[in-house]
Short mmCIF file of C-alpha atoms in Angstrom, two decimals:
data_model
loop_
_atom_site.label_atom_id
_atom_site.label_comp_id
_atom_site.label_asym_id
_atom_site.label_seq_id
_atom_site.Cartn_x
_atom_site.Cartn_y
_atom_site.Cartn_z
CA MET F 175 237.24 87.83 -22.45
CA PRO F 176 236.43 91.44 -21.48
CA PRO F 177 236.65 92.25 -17.76
CA ALA F 178 233.50 92.22 -15.67
CA SER F 179 231.64 95.46 -15.21
CA ALA F 180 233.04 97.69 -12.46
CA ILE F 181 230.63 100.39 -11.44
CA VAL F 182 232.26 103.32 -9.65
CA ASN F 183 231.35 106.84 -8.63
CA ASP F 184 233.55 109.83 -9.38
CA GLY F 185 231.46 112.13 -7.19
CA ASN F 186 229.37 113.42 -10.10
CA VAL F 187 228.15 110.36 -12.00
CA VAL F 188 228.15 106.59 -11.70
CA TYR F 189 230.00 104.93 -14.56
CA ASP F 190 231.61 101.68 -15.70
CA ALA F 191 235.37 101.89 -15.12
CA HIS F 192 236.11 99.44 -17.97
CA THR F 193 234.00 101.05 -20.70
CA ASN F 194 233.77 104.63 -19.36
CA ASP F 195 230.07 104.49 -20.20
CA VAL F 196 227.69 106.27 -17.83
CA ALA F 197 225.73 103.62 -15.95
CA PRO F 198 221.93 103.59 -15.91
CA SER F 199 220.19 105.55 -13.20
CA GLY F 200 219.88 103.56 -9.99
CA THR F 201 222.86 101.30 -10.75
CA GLU F 202 224.37 99.84 -7.59
CA LEU F 203 227.73 101.31 -6.62
CA LYS F 204 230.52 98.71 -6.65
CA SER F 205 234.02 99.84 -5.74
CA ALA F 206 236.88 97.39 -6.08
CA LEU F 207 238.77 99.26 -3.35
CA LEU F 208 238.36 98.16 0.26
CA HIS F 209 237.63 101.52 1.85
CA ARG F 210 237.72 102.06 5.60
CA HIS F 211 233.98 101.43 5.67
CA LEU F 212 232.19 99.07 3.30
CA GLN F 213 228.96 101.07 3.37
CA HIS F 214 230.53 104.45 2.78
CA GLU F 215 232.62 105.60 -0.16
CA PRO F 216 234.92 108.53 0.68
CA ILE F 217 234.71 111.82 -1.17
CA ARG F 218 236.89 111.74 -4.27
CA VAL F 219 239.78 114.23 -4.43
CA ILE F 220 240.83 115.03 -7.99
CA GLY F 221 243.39 117.71 -7.27
CA ALA F 222 245.15 119.71 -4.58
CA SER F 223 247.09 122.95 -4.39
CA GLY F 224 248.40 125.00 -1.51
CA ASN F 225 246.03 124.62 1.41
CA HIS F 226 243.12 123.29 -0.63
CA LEU F 227 241.78 119.93 -1.75
CA HIS F 228 239.75 119.95 -4.97
CA LEU F 229 236.79 117.57 -5.03
CA SER F 230 235.15 115.89 -7.99
CA ASN F 231 231.91 117.75 -7.29
CA GLY F 232 233.63 121.08 -7.87
CA ARG F 233 234.03 122.17 -4.25
CA ARG F 234 237.30 123.22 -2.55
CA ILE F 235 238.11 122.19 1.02
CA PHE F 236 240.54 124.15 3.18
CA ASP F 237 242.88 121.47 4.52
CA SER F 238 243.44 122.78 8.04
CA THR F 239 244.62 119.38 9.30
CA GLY F 240 247.20 118.41 6.68
CA GLY F 241 245.29 115.15 6.38
CA ALA F 242 246.50 113.57 9.62
CA ALA F 243 249.08 116.28 10.44
CA VAL F 244 251.03 115.22 7.37
CA ALA F 245 250.96 117.89 4.62
CA CYS F 246 253.34 120.28 6.37
CA LEU F 247 254.13 122.21 3.16
CA GLY F 248 250.63 122.09 1.77
CA HIS F 249 249.93 120.49 -1.59
CA GLY F 250 251.68 120.66 -4.95
CA ASN F 251 255.04 122.06 -3.86
CA GLU F 252 257.08 122.47 -7.05
CA ARG F 253 260.48 121.92 -5.45
CA VAL F 254 259.44 118.59 -3.97
CA LYS F 255 257.80 117.45 -7.20
CA LYS F 256 260.98 118.20 -9.15
CA ALA F 257 263.14 116.42 -6.56
CA ILE F 258 261.00 113.30 -6.91
CA ALA F 259 261.21 113.46 -10.72
CA ARG F 260 265.01 113.84 -10.61
CA GLN F 261 265.31 110.85 -8.32
CA MET F 262 263.18 108.69 -10.60
CA GLU F 263 265.49 109.59 -13.48
CA GLU F 264 268.44 108.31 -11.41
CA VAL F 265 267.09 105.24 -9.62
CA SER F 266 263.66 104.43 -8.22
CA TYR F 267 264.61 101.39 -6.16
CA CYS F 268 267.60 99.35 -5.00
CA HIS F 269 267.97 96.82 -2.20
CA THR F 270 269.62 98.26 0.93
CA LEU F 271 271.20 94.90 1.79
CA LEU F 272 273.65 95.63 -1.02
CA PHE F 273 273.35 99.29 -2.02
CA THR F 274 272.80 102.83 -0.80
CA THR F 275 271.88 106.04 -2.62
CA PRO F 276 272.78 109.74 -2.34
CA ALA F 277 269.13 110.43 -1.44
CA ALA F 278 269.17 108.10 1.56
CA GLU F 279 272.60 109.29 2.68
CA GLY F 280 271.59 112.93 2.28
CA LEU F 281 268.38 112.51 4.25
CA ALA F 282 270.14 110.73 7.09
CA GLN F 283 272.79 113.44 7.28
CA GLU F 284 270.14 116.16 7.23
CA LEU F 285 268.28 114.50 10.10
CA VAL F 286 271.32 113.78 12.26
CA SER F 287 272.63 117.32 11.73
CA SER F 288 269.26 118.73 12.78
CA THR F 289 269.81 117.31 16.29
CA ASN F 290 273.08 119.24 16.79
CA GLY F 291 274.95 116.00 17.34
CA ALA F 292 272.55 114.56 19.91
CA MET F 293 271.58 111.67 17.63
CA ALA F 294 274.03 109.49 15.71
CA LYS F 295 272.14 107.54 13.05
CA ALA F 296 268.87 107.49 11.11
CA PHE F 297 266.95 104.44 9.90
CA ILE F 298 264.39 105.14 7.18
CA VAL F 299 261.18 103.14 6.61
CA SER F 300 257.77 103.80 5.06
CA SER F 301 255.31 104.38 7.93
CA GLY F 302 255.08 105.36 11.56
CA SER F 303 253.95 101.88 12.54
CA GLU F 304 257.06 100.41 10.92
CA ALA F 305 259.17 102.96 12.76
CA MET F 306 257.73 101.91 16.12
CA GLU F 307 258.29 98.23 15.30
CA ALA F 308 261.93 99.02 14.45
CA ALA F 309 262.34 101.02 17.67
CA MET F 310 261.07 98.10 19.75
CA LYS F 311 263.42 95.64 18.08
CA LEU F 312 266.37 98.00 18.43
CA ALA F 313 265.67 98.49 22.13
CA ARG F 314 265.65 94.73 22.66
CA GLN F 315 268.86 94.24 20.67
CA PHE F 316 270.57 96.99 22.66
CA TYR F 317 270.30 94.93 25.82
CA LEU F 318 271.33 91.70 24.15
CA GLU F 319 274.55 93.37 23.01
CA ALA F 320 275.20 95.35 26.17
CA ILE F 321 278.19 94.35 28.31
CA PRO F 322 277.17 92.34 30.19
CA PRO F 323 274.10 91.26 28.17
CA GLN F 324 270.69 91.74 29.80
CA PRO F 325 268.46 89.11 28.12
CA ARG F 326 265.73 89.40 30.77
CA ARG F 327 264.74 92.80 29.36
CA THR F 328 261.73 91.93 27.21
CA ARG F 329 259.05 94.31 28.50
CA PHE F 330 257.91 97.81 27.60
CA VAL F 331 255.98 100.45 29.52
CA ALA F 332 253.83 102.92 27.59
CA ARG F 333 250.89 105.13 28.52
CA LYS F 334 247.12 104.87 28.57
CA GLU F 335 245.21 106.78 25.88
CA SER F 336 248.23 106.66 23.58
CA TYR F 337 248.58 105.64 19.95
CA HIS F 338 251.79 104.32 18.42
CA GLY F 339 250.62 102.58 15.24
CA ASN F 340 248.40 99.89 13.78
CA THR F 341 250.67 96.90 13.18
CA LEU F 342 250.43 94.33 15.97
CA GLY F 343 253.59 95.37 17.81
CA ALA F 344 252.83 99.08 17.54
CA LEU F 345 249.18 98.52 18.51
CA SER F 346 250.36 96.50 21.51
CA MET F 347 252.38 99.54 22.56
CA SER F 348 249.33 101.77 22.15
CA GLY F 349 247.01 102.35 25.09
CA HIS F 350 243.94 103.41 23.10
CA VAL F 351 241.27 100.99 24.33
CA ALA F 352 238.91 101.18 21.35
CA ARG F 353 241.62 100.73 18.73
CA ARG F 354 243.00 97.71 20.61
CA ALA F 355 239.65 96.07 21.36
CA LEU F 356 239.14 93.80 18.32
CA PHE F 357 242.71 92.54 18.39
CA GLU F 358 243.33 92.30 22.13
CA PRO F 359 243.64 88.49 22.10
CA ILE F 360 246.50 88.58 19.60
CA LEU F 361 248.40 91.59 20.96
CA MET F 362 251.70 91.24 22.80
CA ASP F 363 251.44 90.63 26.54
CA ASN F 364 254.78 92.25 27.44
CA VAL F 365 253.52 95.87 27.33
CA SER F 366 251.93 97.59 30.32
CA HIS F 367 250.52 101.10 30.56
CA VAL F 368 250.70 103.91 33.10
CA SER F 369 248.73 107.16 33.22
CA ALA F 370 249.05 109.76 30.50
CA CYS F 371 250.24 113.25 31.35
CA ASN F 372 246.98 115.11 30.75
CA ALA F 373 246.68 118.18 32.94
CA TYR F 374 243.05 118.85 31.95
CA ARG F 375 241.82 115.47 33.14
CA GLY F 376 244.68 114.11 35.22
CA MET F 377 245.55 116.84 37.72
CA SER F 378 243.66 116.81 41.02
CA ASN F 379 242.03 119.93 42.42
CA GLY F 380 244.64 121.98 44.24
CA GLU F 381 247.52 119.86 42.93
CA THR F 382 250.53 121.81 41.67
CA ILE F 383 252.38 120.91 38.47
CA GLU F 384 255.35 119.79 40.57
CA GLU F 385 253.13 117.51 42.65
CA TYR F 386 251.46 116.12 39.54
CA VAL F 387 254.82 115.33 37.92
CA ALA F 388 256.04 113.70 41.12
CA ARG F 389 252.90 111.54 41.28
CA LEU F 390 253.32 110.37 37.68
CA ALA F 391 257.02 109.67 38.28
CA ARG F 392 256.12 107.53 41.30
CA GLU F 393 253.58 105.64 39.21
CA LEU F 394 256.19 104.87 36.55
CA ASP F 395 258.76 103.93 39.20
CA ASP F 396 256.24 101.62 40.87
CA GLU F 397 255.48 99.96 37.53
CA PHE F 398 259.16 99.29 36.90
CA THR F 399 259.39 97.78 40.38
CA ARG F 400 256.28 95.67 39.88
CA LEU F 401 257.57 94.26 36.60
CA GLY F 402 261.13 93.85 37.82
CA PRO F 403 263.43 96.73 36.80
CA ASP F 404 265.80 94.40 34.98
CA THR F 405 262.98 93.18 32.69
CA VAL F 406 262.05 96.50 31.04
CA CYS F 407 263.56 97.61 27.73
CA ALA F 408 262.03 101.07 27.49
CA PHE F 409 259.41 103.61 28.44
CA VAL F 410 257.59 104.85 25.32
CA ALA F 411 255.65 108.13 25.09
CA GLU F 412 254.50 110.87 22.72
CA PRO F 413 255.80 114.35 23.65
CA VAL F 414 252.43 115.73 22.54
CA VAL F 415 249.70 113.08 22.30
CA GLY F 416 248.05 113.47 18.91
CA ALA F 417 245.12 111.45 17.61
CA ALA F 418 244.39 109.56 20.84
CA LEU F 419 244.00 112.54 23.17
CA GLY F 420 243.78 115.54 20.86
CA CYS F 421 247.10 117.42 21.02
CA VAL F 422 247.78 117.07 24.74
CA PRO F 423 251.27 118.34 25.68
CA ALA F 424 253.12 117.22 28.79
CA VAL F 425 253.39 119.65 31.68
CA GLN F 426 256.73 121.30 32.40
CA GLY F 427 259.25 118.94 33.95
CA TYR F 428 257.36 115.75 33.12
CA PHE F 429 259.79 114.24 30.63
CA GLN F 430 262.82 115.16 32.71
CA ALA F 431 261.24 113.22 35.58
CA MET F 432 260.38 110.26 33.34
CA GLN F 433 263.93 110.15 31.99
CA ASP F 434 265.25 110.12 35.56
CA VAL F 435 263.10 107.07 36.34
CA CYS F 436 264.34 105.32 33.19
CA ARG F 437 267.96 106.05 34.06
CA LYS F 438 267.43 104.84 37.63
CA HIS F 439 266.28 101.46 36.35
CA GLY F 440 268.61 101.26 33.34
CA ALA F 441 265.82 101.45 30.75
CA LEU F 442 265.76 103.37 27.47
CA LEU F 443 263.53 106.37 26.75
CA VAL F 444 261.74 106.12 23.39
CA LEU F 445 259.84 109.18 22.19
CA ASP F 446 257.21 108.77 19.50
CA GLU F 447 257.29 111.96 17.41
CA VAL F 448 255.59 110.52 14.34
CA MET F 449 252.75 113.04 14.63
CA SER F 450 254.17 115.76 16.89
CA GLY F 451 257.71 116.01 15.50
CA MET F 452 259.60 117.41 12.51
CA GLY F 453 258.58 120.98 13.27
CA ARG F 454 254.90 120.46 14.06
CA CYS F 455 255.16 121.70 17.67
CA GLY F 456 257.44 124.69 17.12
CA THR F 457 260.86 123.05 17.26
CA LEU F 458 262.08 120.59 14.67
CA HIS F 459 262.12 117.88 17.34
CA ALA F 460 259.54 118.14 20.10
CA TRP F 461 262.02 116.86 22.71
CA GLU F 462 264.10 120.04 22.24
CA GLN F 463 261.49 121.83 24.38
CA GLU F 464 261.75 119.27 27.19
CA GLY F 465 265.43 119.61 28.11
CA ILE F 466 266.15 115.95 27.34
CA VAL F 467 267.43 113.73 24.54
CA PRO F 468 265.71 110.39 23.89
CA ASP F 469 267.60 107.18 23.29
CA ILE F 470 265.41 106.42 20.27
CA GLN F 471 263.00 108.73 18.46
CA THR F 472 260.37 107.78 15.89
CA ILE F 473 259.53 110.26 13.13
CA GLY F 474 257.05 110.29 10.25
CA LYS F 475 254.19 112.41 8.88
CA GLY F 476 255.94 115.82 8.68
CA LEU F 477 259.16 114.12 7.58
CA GLY F 478 257.99 113.83 3.98
CA GLY F 479 254.94 116.06 4.08
CA GLY F 480 252.81 113.42 2.35
CA TYR F 481 254.77 113.59 -0.90
CA ALA F 482 255.91 110.00 -0.43
CA PRO F 483 255.41 107.32 2.24
CA VAL F 484 258.33 107.81 4.63
CA ALA F 485 259.10 107.55 8.34
CA GLY F 486 262.04 106.53 10.45
CA ILE F 487 263.89 106.40 13.72
CA LEU F 488 266.72 108.53 15.05
CA ILE F 489 269.16 106.73 17.34
CA ASN F 490 271.47 108.35 19.87
CA HIS F 491 275.15 107.61 20.37
CA ARG F 492 274.61 105.45 23.44
CA VAL F 493 272.62 102.89 21.45
CA VAL F 494 274.77 103.02 18.31
CA ASP F 495 277.96 102.59 20.34
CA VAL F 496 276.66 99.39 21.96
CA LEU F 497 275.81 97.88 18.57
CA GLY F 498 279.17 99.02 17.22
CA ARG F 499 281.02 97.18 19.96
CA GLY F 500 278.78 94.14 19.48
CA THR F 501 277.59 92.60 16.23
CA GLY F 502 277.91 95.86 14.32
CA ALA F 503 274.53 95.31 12.68
CA PHE F 504 270.87 96.06 13.36
CA ALA F 505 269.05 92.72 13.04
CA HIS F 506 266.16 94.23 11.12
CA GLY F 507 265.50 95.15 7.50
CA GLN F 508 262.64 95.86 5.11
CA THR F 509 262.16 95.75 1.36
CA TYR F 510 261.43 99.47 1.07
CA GLN F 511 263.88 100.59 3.74
CA GLY F 512 265.65 103.78 2.60
CA HIS F 513 263.53 103.92 -0.56
CA PRO F 514 265.29 106.39 -2.90
CA VAL F 515 262.17 108.26 -4.06
CA SER F 516 260.80 108.58 -0.53
CA CYS F 517 264.18 109.75 0.74
CA ALA F 518 264.50 112.32 -2.05
CA ALA F 519 261.04 113.68 -1.27
CA ALA F 520 261.72 113.87 2.47
CA LEU F 521 265.14 115.43 1.97
CA GLU F 522 263.68 118.22 -0.14
CA VAL F 523 260.86 118.78 2.36
CA GLN F 524 263.39 119.10 5.17
CA ARG F 525 265.61 121.44 3.16
CA ILE F 526 262.63 123.70 2.45
CA ILE F 527 261.67 123.74 6.14
CA ARG F 528 265.24 124.68 7.08
CA GLU F 529 265.98 127.16 4.30
CA GLU F 530 262.65 128.99 4.59
CA ARG F 531 262.79 128.98 8.41
CA LEU F 532 259.35 127.47 8.57
CA VAL F 533 259.68 126.26 12.14
CA ASP F 534 259.91 129.92 13.14
CA ASN F 535 256.66 130.47 11.26
CA VAL F 536 255.10 127.50 13.05
CA ARG F 537 255.76 129.21 16.37
CA LYS F 538 254.49 132.60 15.22
CA MET F 539 251.35 131.32 13.50
CA GLY F 540 250.77 128.85 16.31
CA THR F 541 250.61 131.69 18.82
CA LEU F 542 248.04 133.46 16.67
CA LEU F 543 246.03 130.27 16.21
CA GLU F 544 245.99 129.58 19.94
CA HIS F 545 244.90 133.13 20.73
CA GLY F 546 242.17 133.10 18.08
CA LEU F 547 240.71 129.75 19.07
CA LYS F 548 240.67 130.57 22.77
CA GLN F 549 239.22 134.02 22.21
CA ARG F 550 236.40 132.58 20.13
CA LEU F 551 235.71 129.20 21.76
CA ALA F 552 237.12 129.11 25.30
CA ASP F 553 233.80 130.16 26.83
CA HIS F 554 231.64 127.88 24.68
CA PRO F 555 229.59 125.61 26.97
CA ASN F 556 230.57 122.48 25.05
CA VAL F 557 234.28 123.23 24.67
CA GLY F 558 236.13 121.73 27.61
CA ASP F 559 239.71 122.41 26.65
CA ILE F 560 241.81 123.95 23.89
CA ARG F 561 245.41 122.74 24.00
CA GLY F 562 248.47 122.12 21.87
CA LYS F 563 251.79 123.51 20.70
CA GLY F 564 253.00 125.19 17.53
CA LEU F 565 250.59 124.32 14.73
CA PHE F 566 249.16 121.28 16.53
CA TRP F 567 245.93 122.10 18.35
CA GLY F 568 243.05 120.11 19.76
CA ILE F 569 239.57 121.12 20.86
CA GLU F 570 237.93 118.76 23.35
CA PHE F 571 234.13 118.70 23.55
CA VAL F 572 232.13 118.05 26.72
CA ARG F 573 228.48 117.68 27.60
CA ASP F 574 228.98 119.61 30.84
CA LYS F 575 231.75 122.18 31.15
CA ALA F 576 231.77 122.28 34.96
CA THR F 577 232.04 118.52 35.51
CA LYS F 578 233.95 117.78 32.25
CA LYS F 579 231.41 115.05 31.54
CA PRO F 580 231.87 113.73 27.99
CA PHE F 581 229.19 112.96 25.44
CA ASP F 582 227.91 109.43 24.93
CA PRO F 583 229.98 107.75 22.18
CA ARG F 584 226.73 106.98 20.35
CA ASP F 585 226.26 110.72 19.81
CA ALA F 586 229.31 110.69 17.49
CA ILE F 587 230.06 114.32 18.29
CA ALA F 588 233.56 114.56 16.80
CA MET F 589 232.51 112.94 13.55
CA GLY F 590 229.45 115.17 13.43
CA VAL F 591 231.60 118.29 13.76
CA HIS F 592 233.92 117.00 11.04
CA GLU F 593 231.05 116.19 8.68
CA LYS F 594 229.50 119.61 9.19
CA GLY F 595 232.81 121.33 8.56
CA ILE F 596 233.41 119.60 5.27
CA GLN F 597 230.05 120.79 3.93
CA SER F 598 229.22 124.21 2.42
CA PRO F 599 229.39 126.99 3.43
CA TYR F 600 232.29 126.07 5.72
CA ASN F 601 234.38 123.82 3.45
CA ILE F 602 237.08 123.10 6.03
CA SER F 603 238.58 119.83 7.27
CA LEU F 604 238.60 119.21 11.04
CA TYR F 605 240.27 115.94 12.03
CA PRO F 606 237.94 114.02 14.38
CA GLY F 607 239.06 111.87 17.30
CA THR F 608 237.31 109.81 19.96
CA GLY F 609 238.22 108.06 23.19
CA THR F 610 239.64 111.29 24.57
CA VAL F 611 238.69 110.49 28.17
CA ASP F 612 239.33 106.77 28.60
CA GLY F 613 239.88 105.26 25.17
CA ARG F 614 236.16 104.92 24.51
CA MET F 615 234.39 108.08 25.69
CA GLY F 616 235.33 111.61 24.74
CA ASP F 617 235.46 113.68 21.54
CA HIS F 618 237.89 116.13 20.01
CA VAL F 619 238.96 117.60 16.69
CA LEU F 620 242.51 118.45 15.63
CA LEU F 621 243.93 121.36 13.68
CA ALA F 622 247.35 120.86 12.07
CA PRO F 623 247.75 123.23 9.11
CA ALA F 624 250.79 123.63 6.87
CA TYR F 625 253.92 125.24 8.30
CA ASN F 626 253.86 128.00 5.66
CA ILE F 627 250.41 129.39 6.44
CA THR F 628 249.95 133.15 6.73
CA VAL F 629 248.21 135.48 9.14
CA THR F 630 245.28 135.55 6.71
CA ASP F 631 245.14 131.76 6.70
CA VAL F 632 245.09 131.65 10.50
CA ALA F 633 242.23 134.13 10.63
CA LEU F 634 240.27 132.00 8.15
CA ILE F 635 240.91 128.78 10.09
CA VAL F 636 239.78 130.39 13.35
CA LYS F 637 236.68 131.85 11.71
CA LEU F 638 235.58 128.66 9.94
CA ALA F 639 236.46 126.18 12.69
CA SER F 640 234.75 128.28 15.34
CA GLN F 641 231.66 128.76 13.21
CA VAL F 642 231.40 125.03 12.60
CA VAL F 643 231.58 124.28 16.33
CA GLU F 644 229.10 127.01 17.25
CA ASP F 645 226.59 126.04 14.57
CA PHE F 646 226.90 122.31 15.24
CA PHE F 647 226.07 122.61 18.95
CA ALA F 648 223.38 125.22 18.31
CA GLU F 649 221.64 122.67 16.08
CA GLN F 650 222.10 119.96 18.72
CA LYS F 651 220.15 122.05 21.20
CA GLN F 652 217.21 122.58 18.88
#
């Protein structure tokens, strides 16, 4: 029996996927794919090269966000494509319970070496959410195998307006109110949240950075005390908060103070660098700028540059040594852990970043991007803040610049800016985010271009992004 008709849309025409016949005019669109929204089919991408996405309707979009801060080398890199092909000629999959591969071993060595000996081991998975789940389980196991064991440590402290992933454990860790809302009844109840480090919205008038850091440190210390210091496994935070807050970096001295609180109470420090790490913020690891070393670090997005699904955790010597003296095994494993093709892709991406000194370029181009955006948009009445590091920048929108009052969520400002940008004549992607103020209210867009962009590319990004923002709000006032 022939398959049922499947009417799809390639961006130009509606056709039957089984027969390839063009469907009659007015035929209802029926996609077999569960998109993120049932009433909206995403634009179809049929190709990509360099900084551009090629759409089925013939247009080109400048990918100034790397998708979700992922495509750190841009699209179609020949070295990475060849590395993937070579790996598939050798072995595409083997089970890590029994086997390892040169690709997995090489990637782990590359990552550990990149920390100058600060971290001891790497554990490779397929997504940032999986990495956070693994980090949580490892933190718990650390205390079970400590001498003496500390089985009462079952709790975690994270931050409000944070995002650590979409699986139930990772979402429990996240403080983003709107993303948690539907699933609140089934989320873990052993995670509590303290204030984010957000100078634009968190610092009081007249408060110095030192006073602000001290206040946040007291808040974390008080939370440990409230919970019972011997019940907390770890404090979890993003060095630069990405999608939830819009590229908000911590103020100077913040993470040193947070680490001191963790050490005081015997808890681990877990840094989520899935979005902000692997070169995105101007050092390969964002914590290198903070004068600290985490106990566990999650990595993702820029690890493989989007060429394969890959993420992981880096584990410092303190944690590895405890497991080594205990069971000698991490009580966690996944089918696609250390996947050879993903590891080969990530290894080549990391070699390119190192050999071509692209993190240096991130810093240089990031300085130009910051200067250009602030020169063009800092005085705009609806731009409240422009912040970030390296090639990771956010623009927060406000209804009132003086009071920092946000727009009503029903106005869908961030999505409106994104949708305008992706249209002609702009043809640029601007990654939209909401909940910037309290998890529900607030709008921002992110910019996270490839690490190998040029001065010309930066000028184009500044020109197009600024024009989109200016034109969007000019139309809103009409």
